[in-house]
N, CA and C of each residue as an Amber inpcrd file, in Angstrom:
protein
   183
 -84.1620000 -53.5570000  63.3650000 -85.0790000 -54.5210000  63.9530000
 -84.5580000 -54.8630000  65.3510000 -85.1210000 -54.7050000  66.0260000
 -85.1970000 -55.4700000  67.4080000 -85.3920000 -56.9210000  68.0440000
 -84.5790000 -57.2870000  68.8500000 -84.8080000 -58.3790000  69.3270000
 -85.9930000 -58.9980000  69.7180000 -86.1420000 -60.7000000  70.0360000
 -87.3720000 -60.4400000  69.9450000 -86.8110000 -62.2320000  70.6260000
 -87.8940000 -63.1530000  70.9760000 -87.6440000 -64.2080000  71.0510000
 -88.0400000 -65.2260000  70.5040000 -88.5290000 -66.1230000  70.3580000
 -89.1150000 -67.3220000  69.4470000 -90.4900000 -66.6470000  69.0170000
 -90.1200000 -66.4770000  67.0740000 -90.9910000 -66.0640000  66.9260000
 -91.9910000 -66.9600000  65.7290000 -91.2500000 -68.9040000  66.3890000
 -92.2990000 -69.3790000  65.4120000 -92.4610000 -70.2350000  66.7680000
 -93.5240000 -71.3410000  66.5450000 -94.0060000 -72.4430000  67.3740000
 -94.1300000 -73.0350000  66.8920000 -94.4290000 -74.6430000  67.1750000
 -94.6260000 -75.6790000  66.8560000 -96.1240000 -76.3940000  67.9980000
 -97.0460000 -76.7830000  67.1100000 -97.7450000 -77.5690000  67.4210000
 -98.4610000 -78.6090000  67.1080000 -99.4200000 -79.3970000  67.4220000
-100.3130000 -80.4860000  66.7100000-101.2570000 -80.0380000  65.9360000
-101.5210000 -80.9220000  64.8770000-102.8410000 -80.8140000  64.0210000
-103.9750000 -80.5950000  65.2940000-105.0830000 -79.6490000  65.3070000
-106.3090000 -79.5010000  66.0440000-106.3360000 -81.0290000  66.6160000
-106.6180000 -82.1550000  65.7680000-107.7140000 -83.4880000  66.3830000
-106.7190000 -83.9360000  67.3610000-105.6640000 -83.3320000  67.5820000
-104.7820000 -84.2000000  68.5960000-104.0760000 -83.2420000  69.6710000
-105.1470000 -82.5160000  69.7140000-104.8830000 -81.0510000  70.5250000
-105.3240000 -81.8350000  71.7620000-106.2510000 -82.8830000  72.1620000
-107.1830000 -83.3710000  72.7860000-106.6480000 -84.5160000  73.6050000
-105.5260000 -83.7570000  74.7430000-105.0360000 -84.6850000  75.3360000
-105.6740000 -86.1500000  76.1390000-106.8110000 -85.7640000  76.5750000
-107.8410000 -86.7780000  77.4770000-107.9990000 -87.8940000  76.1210000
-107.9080000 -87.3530000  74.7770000-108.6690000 -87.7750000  73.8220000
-107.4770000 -88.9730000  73.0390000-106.7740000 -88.7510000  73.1120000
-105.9090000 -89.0700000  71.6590000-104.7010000 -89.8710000  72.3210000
-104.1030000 -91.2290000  72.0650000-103.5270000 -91.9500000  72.6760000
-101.7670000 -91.4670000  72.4370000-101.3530000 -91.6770000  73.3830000
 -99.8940000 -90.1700000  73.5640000 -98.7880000 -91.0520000  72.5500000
 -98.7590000 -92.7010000  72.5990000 -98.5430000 -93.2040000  71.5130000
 -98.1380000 -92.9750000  70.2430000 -99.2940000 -92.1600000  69.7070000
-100.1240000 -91.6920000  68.1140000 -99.1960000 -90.7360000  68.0710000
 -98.7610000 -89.4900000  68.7580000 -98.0490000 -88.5930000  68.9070000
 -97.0550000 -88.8080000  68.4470000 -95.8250000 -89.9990000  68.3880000
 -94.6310000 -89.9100000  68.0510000 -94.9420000 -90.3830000  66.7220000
 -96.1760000 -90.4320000  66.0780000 -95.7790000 -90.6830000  64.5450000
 -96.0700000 -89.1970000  63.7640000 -96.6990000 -87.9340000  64.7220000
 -97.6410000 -87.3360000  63.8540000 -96.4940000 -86.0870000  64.0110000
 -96.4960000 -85.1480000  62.7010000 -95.3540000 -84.0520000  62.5380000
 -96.1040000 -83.0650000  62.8860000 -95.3530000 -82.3560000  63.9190000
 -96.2710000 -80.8790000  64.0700000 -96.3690000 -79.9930000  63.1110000
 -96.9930000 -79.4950000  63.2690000 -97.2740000 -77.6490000  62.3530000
 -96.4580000 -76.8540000  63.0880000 -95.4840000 -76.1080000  62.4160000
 -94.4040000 -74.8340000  62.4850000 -95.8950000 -73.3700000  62.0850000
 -95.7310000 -72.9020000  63.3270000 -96.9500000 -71.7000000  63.3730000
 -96.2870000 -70.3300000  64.0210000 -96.3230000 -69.0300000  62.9460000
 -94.9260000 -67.8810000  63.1080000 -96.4050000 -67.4980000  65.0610000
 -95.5120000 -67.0910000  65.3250000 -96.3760000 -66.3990000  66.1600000
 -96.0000000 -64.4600000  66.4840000 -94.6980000 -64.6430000  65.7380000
 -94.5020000 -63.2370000  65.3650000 -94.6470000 -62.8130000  64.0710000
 -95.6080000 -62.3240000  63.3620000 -95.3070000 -61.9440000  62.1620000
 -94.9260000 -60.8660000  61.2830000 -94.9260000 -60.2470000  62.3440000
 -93.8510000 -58.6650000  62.0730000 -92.6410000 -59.1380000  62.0940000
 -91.9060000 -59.9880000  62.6710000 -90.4940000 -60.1820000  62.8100000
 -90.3200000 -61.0180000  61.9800000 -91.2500000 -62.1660000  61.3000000
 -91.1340000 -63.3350000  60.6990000 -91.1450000 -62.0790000  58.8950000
 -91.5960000 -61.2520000  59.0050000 -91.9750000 -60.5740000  57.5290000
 -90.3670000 -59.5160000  57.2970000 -89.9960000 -59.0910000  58.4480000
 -88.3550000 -58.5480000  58.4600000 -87.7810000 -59.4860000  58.0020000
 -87.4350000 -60.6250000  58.5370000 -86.4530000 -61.6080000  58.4200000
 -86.5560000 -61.8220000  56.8900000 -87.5720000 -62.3820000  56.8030000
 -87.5940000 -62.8370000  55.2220000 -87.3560000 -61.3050000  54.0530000
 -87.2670000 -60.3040000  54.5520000 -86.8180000 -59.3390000  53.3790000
 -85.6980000 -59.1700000  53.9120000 -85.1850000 -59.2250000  55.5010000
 -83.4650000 -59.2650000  54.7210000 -83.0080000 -60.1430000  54.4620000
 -83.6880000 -61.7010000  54.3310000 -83.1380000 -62.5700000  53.4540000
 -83.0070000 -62.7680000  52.3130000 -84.4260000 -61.8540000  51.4720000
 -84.1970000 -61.0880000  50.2000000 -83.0030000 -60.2380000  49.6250000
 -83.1500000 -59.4560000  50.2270000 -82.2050000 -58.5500000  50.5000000
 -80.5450000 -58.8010000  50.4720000 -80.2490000 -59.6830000  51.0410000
 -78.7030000 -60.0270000  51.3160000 -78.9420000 -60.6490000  50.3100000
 -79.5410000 -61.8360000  49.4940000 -79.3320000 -62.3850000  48.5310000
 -79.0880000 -61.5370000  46.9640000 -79.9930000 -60.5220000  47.0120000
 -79.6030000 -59.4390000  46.1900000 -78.5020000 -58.5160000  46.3260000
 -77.8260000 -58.0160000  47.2500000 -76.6020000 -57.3600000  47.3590000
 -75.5600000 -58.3010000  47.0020000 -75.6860000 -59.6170000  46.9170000
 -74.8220000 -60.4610000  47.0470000 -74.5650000 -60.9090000  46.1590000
 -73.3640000 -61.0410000  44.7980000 -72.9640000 -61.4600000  43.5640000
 -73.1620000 -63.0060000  44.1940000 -73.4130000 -64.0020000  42.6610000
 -73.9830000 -65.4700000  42.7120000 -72.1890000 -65.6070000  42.3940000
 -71.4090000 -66.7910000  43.7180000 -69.9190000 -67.0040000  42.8830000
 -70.3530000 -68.0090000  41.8650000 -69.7120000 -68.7200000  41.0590000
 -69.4820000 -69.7960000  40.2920000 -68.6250000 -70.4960000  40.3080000
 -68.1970000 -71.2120000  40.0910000 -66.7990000 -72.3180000  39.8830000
 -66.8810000 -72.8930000  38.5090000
């Protein structure tokens, strides 16, 4: 796999997409949406996170 750079984003729910609209206030209460914007790289990652977890004996104590 190849490098690549930020391949998620973060933004607002749609109704507060509407800067003219929506008091900037309101903003520090509201949680953005995490949105992949790569999803070829976002679909690698997560199978070699599969992946290493399966090669990988569970220790115990």
């Amino acid at each position: 796999m190849g490098l690549s750079g930020h391949i998620m984003n973060y933004d607002f729910p749609e109704q507060y997409n509407k800067w003219r609209e929506v008091n900037p206030g309101v903003l520090l209460e509201v949680d953005p949406q995490k949105l992949v914007t790569r999803t070829d790289y976002a679909a690698a990652v997560k199978k070699s996170g599969k992946k290493s977890k399966q090669d990988r004996p569970c220790l115990r104590l």
